[in-house]
């Protein structure tokens, strides 16, 4: 196969192709599985409304082929659930914000007004990037933290000398 790890997952359709793909990823170990996950995250970041069900199917295939991702790294023990949660949250955001309202600049703010930690701001994002980051950070919010997805309507920027 002359595809990226992510593309190889998509194109592995027959049982034989899927078995060869499984073997290739297991043989490649951490780095090959990492490439697969990076491809999935990239796809999730730029996933469009019409692709949601297809991407869910690819994730299901990945989970079926690699049911124990912790063998590649303990930090990936629950990666399939985490990725499915991202799809679920991003799908909800996409259903709530009409396509016609998605252009322009977006940002994500994360704050806990009851702590001394700084506000975290991710500015200058496209809607796709902002919806992905919101979906990524939302599940890990601590008590009293909040996350905001905001569209920038007016903007003035100055740069120091």
PDB file of C-alpha atoms in Angstrom:
ATOM      1  CA  UNK A   1       0.000   0.000   0.000  1.00  0.00           C
ATOM      2  CA  UNK A   2       1.363   3.398  -0.930  1.00  0.00           C
ATOM      3  CA  UNK A   3      -1.008   5.476   1.215  1.00  0.00           C
ATOM      4  CA  UNK A   4      -0.726   7.202   4.556  1.00  0.00           C
ATOM      5  CA  UNK A   5      -1.772   5.100   7.533  1.00  0.00           C
ATOM      6  CA  UNK A   6      -5.114   6.931   7.663  1.00  0.00           C
ATOM      7  CA  UNK A   7      -5.818   6.477   3.958  1.00  0.00           C
ATOM      8  CA  UNK A   8      -4.856   2.821   4.217  1.00  0.00           C
ATOM      9  CA  UNK A   9      -7.531   2.357   6.897  1.00  0.00           C
ATOM     10  CA  UNK A  10     -10.113   3.903   4.572  1.00  0.00           C
ATOM     11  CA  UNK A  11      -9.107   1.807   1.552  1.00  0.00           C
ATOM     12  CA  UNK A  12      -8.760  -1.509   3.391  1.00  0.00           C
ATOM     13  CA  UNK A  13     -12.134  -3.016   2.519  1.00  0.00           C
ATOM     14  CA  UNK A  14     -11.778  -6.757   2.066  1.00  0.00           C
ATOM     15  CA  UNK A  15     -10.941  -9.010   5.004  1.00  0.00           C
ATOM     16  CA  UNK A  16      -7.527  -9.714   3.470  1.00  0.00           C
ATOM     17  CA  UNK A  17      -6.756  -5.980   3.010  1.00  0.00           C
ATOM     18  CA  UNK A  18      -7.839  -5.274   6.587  1.00  0.00           C
ATOM     19  CA  UNK A  19      -5.708  -8.141   7.936  1.00  0.00           C
ATOM     20  CA  UNK A  20      -2.686  -6.866   5.960  1.00  0.00           C
ATOM     21  CA  UNK A  21      -3.314  -3.351   7.266  1.00  0.00           C
ATOM     22  CA  UNK A  22      -3.575  -4.619  10.855  1.00  0.00           C
ATOM     23  CA  UNK A  23      -0.302  -6.477  10.463  1.00  0.00           C
ATOM     24  CA  UNK A  24       1.414  -3.430   8.910  1.00  0.00           C
ATOM     25  CA  UNK A  25       0.317  -1.143  11.776  1.00  0.00           C
ATOM     26  CA  UNK A  26       1.251  -3.665  14.463  1.00  0.00           C
ATOM     27  CA  UNK A  27       4.627  -4.170  12.793  1.00  0.00           C
ATOM     28  CA  UNK A  28       5.141  -0.381  12.590  1.00  0.00           C
ATOM     29  CA  UNK A  29       4.201   0.000  16.253  1.00  0.00           C
ATOM     30  CA  UNK A  30       3.852   3.320  18.018  1.00  0.00           C
ATOM     31  CA  UNK A  31       4.876   5.551  15.112  1.00  0.00           C
ATOM     32  CA  UNK A  32       2.546   3.922  12.585  1.00  0.00           C
ATOM     33  CA  UNK A  33      -0.417   3.975  14.971  1.00  0.00           C
ATOM     34  CA  UNK A  34       0.437   7.599  15.816  1.00  0.00           C
ATOM     35  CA  UNK A  35       0.288   8.436  12.094  1.00  0.00           C
ATOM     36  CA  UNK A  36      -3.131   6.783  11.930  1.00  0.00           C
ATOM     37  CA  UNK A  37      -4.387   8.869  14.851  1.00  0.00           C
ATOM     38  CA  UNK A  38      -2.951  12.094  13.411  1.00  0.00           C
ATOM     39  CA  UNK A  39      -4.770  11.392  10.129  1.00  0.00           C
ATOM     40  CA  UNK A  40      -8.010  10.788  12.013  1.00  0.00           C
ATOM     41  CA  UNK A  41      -7.602  14.012  14.009  1.00  0.00           C
ATOM     42  CA  UNK A  42      -6.925  15.953  10.809  1.00  0.00           C
ATOM     43  CA  UNK A  43     -10.070  14.492   9.268  1.00  0.00           C
ATOM     44  CA  UNK A  44     -12.087  15.361  12.377  1.00  0.00           C
ATOM     45  CA  UNK A  45     -10.797  18.925  12.292  1.00  0.00           C
ATOM     46  CA  UNK A  46     -12.010  19.516   8.729  1.00  0.00           C
ATOM     47  CA  UNK A  47     -15.004  17.131   8.714  1.00  0.00           C
ATOM     48  CA  UNK A  48     -18.076  18.601   7.016  1.00  0.00           C
ATOM     49  CA  UNK A  49     -21.737  17.914   7.800  1.00  0.00           C
ATOM     50  CA  UNK A  50     -22.179  15.399   4.988  1.00  0.00           C
ATOM     51  CA  UNK A  51     -19.127  13.400   6.153  1.00  0.00           C
ATOM     52  CA  UNK A  52     -20.164  12.759   9.763  1.00  0.00           C
ATOM     53  CA  UNK A  53     -21.616   9.263   9.275  1.00  0.00           C
ATOM     54  CA  UNK A  54     -18.765   8.214   6.989  1.00  0.00           C
ATOM     55  CA  UNK A  55     -16.136   9.346   9.519  1.00  0.00           C
ATOM     56  CA  UNK A  56     -18.019   7.515  12.302  1.00  0.00           C
ATOM     57  CA  UNK A  57     -17.832   4.372  10.153  1.00  0.00           C
ATOM     58  CA  UNK A  58     -14.077   4.781   9.679  1.00  0.00           C
ATOM     59  CA  UNK A  59     -13.638   5.184  13.435  1.00  0.00           C
ATOM     60  CA  UNK A  60     -15.690   2.038  14.020  1.00  0.00           C
ATOM     61  CA  UNK A  61     -13.447   0.207  11.538  1.00  0.00           C
ATOM     62  CA  UNK A  62     -10.336   1.488  13.312  1.00  0.00           C
ATOM     63  CA  UNK A  63     -11.681   0.359  16.665  1.00  0.00           C
ATOM     64  CA  UNK A  64     -12.605  -3.043  15.270  1.00  0.00           C
ATOM     65  CA  UNK A  65      -9.123  -3.522  13.761  1.00  0.00           C
ATOM     66  CA  UNK A  66      -7.292  -2.137  16.821  1.00  0.00           C
ATOM     67  CA  UNK A  67      -9.510  -2.895  19.832  1.00  0.00           C
ATOM     68  CA  UNK A  68      -6.628  -2.466  22.291  1.00  0.00           C
ATOM     69  CA  UNK A  69      -4.825   0.763  21.340  1.00  0.00           C
ATOM     70  CA  UNK A  70      -3.105   0.724  24.741  1.00  0.00           C
ATOM     71  CA  UNK A  71      -0.632  -1.814  23.319  1.00  0.00           C
ATOM     72  CA  UNK A  72       0.845   1.027  21.242  1.00  0.00           C
ATOM     73  CA  UNK A  73       0.871   3.513  24.151  1.00  0.00           C
ATOM     74  CA  UNK A  74      -0.875   3.551  27.547  1.00  0.00           C
ATOM     75  CA  UNK A  75      -2.006   7.118  26.791  1.00  0.00           C
ATOM     76  CA  UNK A  76      -4.193   5.738  23.980  1.00  0.00           C
ATOM     77  CA  UNK A  77      -6.073   3.275  26.162  1.00  0.00           C
ATOM     78  CA  UNK A  78      -9.376   5.167  25.647  1.00  0.00           C
ATOM     79  CA  UNK A  79      -8.570   6.914  22.354  1.00  0.00           C
ATOM     80  CA  UNK A  80     -11.524   5.463  20.433  1.00  0.00           C
ATOM     81  CA  UNK A  81     -14.013   6.770  23.019  1.00  0.00           C
ATOM     82  CA  UNK A  82     -12.242  10.155  23.017  1.00  0.00           C
ATOM     83  CA  UNK A  83     -12.394  10.423  19.225  1.00  0.00           C
ATOM     84  CA  UNK A  84     -16.053   9.400  19.166  1.00  0.00           C
ATOM     85  CA  UNK A  85     -16.772  12.050  21.793  1.00  0.00           C
ATOM     86  CA  UNK A  86     -15.085  14.656  19.569  1.00  0.00           C
ATOM     87  CA  UNK A  87     -17.298  13.618  16.639  1.00  0.00           C
ATOM     88  CA  UNK A  88     -20.395  13.806  18.829  1.00  0.00           C
ATOM     89  CA  UNK A  89     -19.614  17.274  20.188  1.00  0.00           C
ATOM     90  CA  UNK A  90     -18.515  18.673  16.823  1.00  0.00           C
ATOM     91  CA  UNK A  91     -21.636  17.227  15.154  1.00  0.00           C
ATOM     92  CA  UNK A  92     -23.771  18.979  17.763  1.00  0.00           C
ATOM     93  CA  UNK A  93     -21.983  22.285  17.143  1.00  0.00           C
ATOM     94  CA  UNK A  94     -22.405  21.879  13.386  1.00  0.00           C
ATOM     95  CA  UNK A  95     -26.125  21.209  13.819  1.00  0.00           C
ATOM     96  CA  UNK A  96     -26.519  24.372  15.916  1.00  0.00           C
ATOM     97  CA  UNK A  97     -24.584  26.794  13.693  1.00  0.00           C
ATOM     98  CA  UNK A  98     -25.941  27.092  10.149  1.00  0.00           C
ATOM     99  CA  UNK A  99     -23.512  26.671   7.275  1.00  0.00           C
ATOM    100  CA  UNK A 100     -24.167  30.258   6.156  1.00  0.00           C
ATOM    101  CA  UNK A 101     -22.948  31.575   9.545  1.00  0.00           C
ATOM    102  CA  UNK A 102     -19.652  29.678   9.665  1.00  0.00           C
ATOM    103  CA  UNK A 103     -17.411  31.955   7.615  1.00  0.00           C
ATOM    104  CA  UNK A 104     -15.065  34.457   9.222  1.00  0.00           C
ATOM    105  CA  UNK A 105     -12.786  34.269  12.230  1.00  0.00           C
ATOM    106  CA  UNK A 106     -13.568  32.210  15.316  1.00  0.00           C
ATOM    107  CA  UNK A 107     -11.923  31.719  18.691  1.00  0.00           C
ATOM    108  CA  UNK A 108     -12.043  29.444  21.701  1.00  0.00           C
ATOM    109  CA  UNK A 109     -11.835  30.770  25.275  1.00  0.00           C
ATOM    110  CA  UNK A 110     -11.297  28.546  28.296  1.00  0.00           C
ATOM    111  CA  UNK A 111     -11.500  30.052  31.779  1.00  0.00           C
ATOM    112  CA  UNK A 112     -12.115  29.202  35.399  1.00  0.00           C
ATOM    113  CA  UNK A 113     -13.164  32.406  37.149  1.00  0.00           C
ATOM    114  CA  UNK A 114     -12.546  30.778  40.551  1.00  0.00           C
ATOM    115  CA  UNK A 115      -8.877  29.990  39.913  1.00  0.00           C
ATOM    116  CA  UNK A 116      -5.743  32.085  39.512  1.00  0.00           C
ATOM    117  CA  UNK A 117      -4.883  30.451  36.187  1.00  0.00           C
ATOM    118  CA  UNK A 118      -4.807  32.609  33.077  1.00  0.00           C
ATOM    119  CA  UNK A 119      -7.577  32.606  30.506  1.00  0.00           C
ATOM    120  CA  UNK A 120      -6.650  30.409  27.539  1.00  0.00           C
ATOM    121  CA  UNK A 121      -7.541  31.862  24.154  1.00  0.00           C
ATOM    122  CA  UNK A 122      -7.127  30.258  20.742  1.00  0.00           C
ATOM    123  CA  UNK A 123      -7.781  33.108  18.243  1.00  0.00           C
ATOM    124  CA  UNK A 124      -7.760  33.423  14.458  1.00  0.00           C
ATOM    125  CA  UNK A 125      -9.411  30.061  13.729  1.00  0.00           C
ATOM    126  CA  UNK A 126     -11.678  28.909  10.952  1.00  0.00           C
ATOM    127  CA  UNK A 127     -15.036  27.497  12.048  1.00  0.00           C
ATOM    128  CA  UNK A 128     -13.769  23.945  11.402  1.00  0.00           C
ATOM    129  CA  UNK A 129     -10.676  24.460  13.541  1.00  0.00           C
ATOM    130  CA  UNK A 130     -12.617  26.176  16.338  1.00  0.00           C
ATOM    131  CA  UNK A 131     -15.337  23.509  16.421  1.00  0.00           C
ATOM    132  CA  UNK A 132     -12.651  20.816  16.568  1.00  0.00           C
ATOM    133  CA  UNK A 133     -10.751  22.501  19.424  1.00  0.00           C
ATOM    134  CA  UNK A 134     -13.993  23.050  21.336  1.00  0.00           C
ATOM    135  CA  UNK A 135     -14.808  19.359  20.864  1.00  0.00           C
ATOM    136  CA  UNK A 136     -11.302  18.374  21.941  1.00  0.00           C
ATOM    137  CA  UNK A 137     -11.179  20.480  25.119  1.00  0.00           C
ATOM    138  CA  UNK A 138     -14.840  20.236  26.199  1.00  0.00           C
ATOM    139  CA  UNK A 139     -14.695  16.748  27.801  1.00  0.00           C
ATOM    140  CA  UNK A 140     -11.716  17.665  30.008  1.00  0.00           C
ATOM    141  CA  UNK A 141     -13.167  20.754  31.656  1.00  0.00           C
ATOM    142  CA  UNK A 142     -12.501  20.984  35.387  1.00  0.00           C
ATOM    143  CA  UNK A 143     -15.064  22.098  37.972  1.00  0.00           C
ATOM    144  CA  UNK A 144     -16.078  25.748  37.388  1.00  0.00           C
ATOM    145  CA  UNK A 145     -14.209  25.933  34.054  1.00  0.00           C
ATOM    146  CA  UNK A 146     -16.094  27.011  30.999  1.00  0.00           C
ATOM    147  CA  UNK A 147     -15.358  26.972  27.301  1.00  0.00           C
ATOM    148  CA  UNK A 148     -16.678  29.407  24.717  1.00  0.00           C
ATOM    149  CA  UNK A 149     -16.841  29.129  20.955  1.00  0.00           C
ATOM    150  CA  UNK A 150     -17.104  32.663  19.587  1.00  0.00           C
ATOM    151  CA  UNK A 151     -17.297  34.227  16.161  1.00  0.00           C
ATOM    152  CA  UNK A 152     -15.370  37.471  15.834  1.00  0.00           C
ATOM    153  CA  UNK A 153     -17.564  40.156  14.309  1.00  0.00           C
ATOM    154  CA  UNK A 154     -15.316  43.214  14.671  1.00  0.00           C
ATOM    155  CA  UNK A 155     -11.574  43.096  15.117  1.00  0.00           C
ATOM    156  CA  UNK A 156      -8.800  45.622  15.536  1.00  0.00           C
ATOM    157  CA  UNK A 157      -5.231  44.373  15.747  1.00  0.00           C
ATOM    158  CA  UNK A 158      -2.090  46.325  16.550  1.00  0.00           C
ATOM    159  CA  UNK A 159       1.448  45.008  16.643  1.00  0.00           C
ATOM    160  CA  UNK A 160       4.158  46.509  18.861  1.00  0.00           C
ATOM    161  CA  UNK A 161       7.362  47.974  17.478  1.00  0.00           C
TER     162      UNK A 161
END
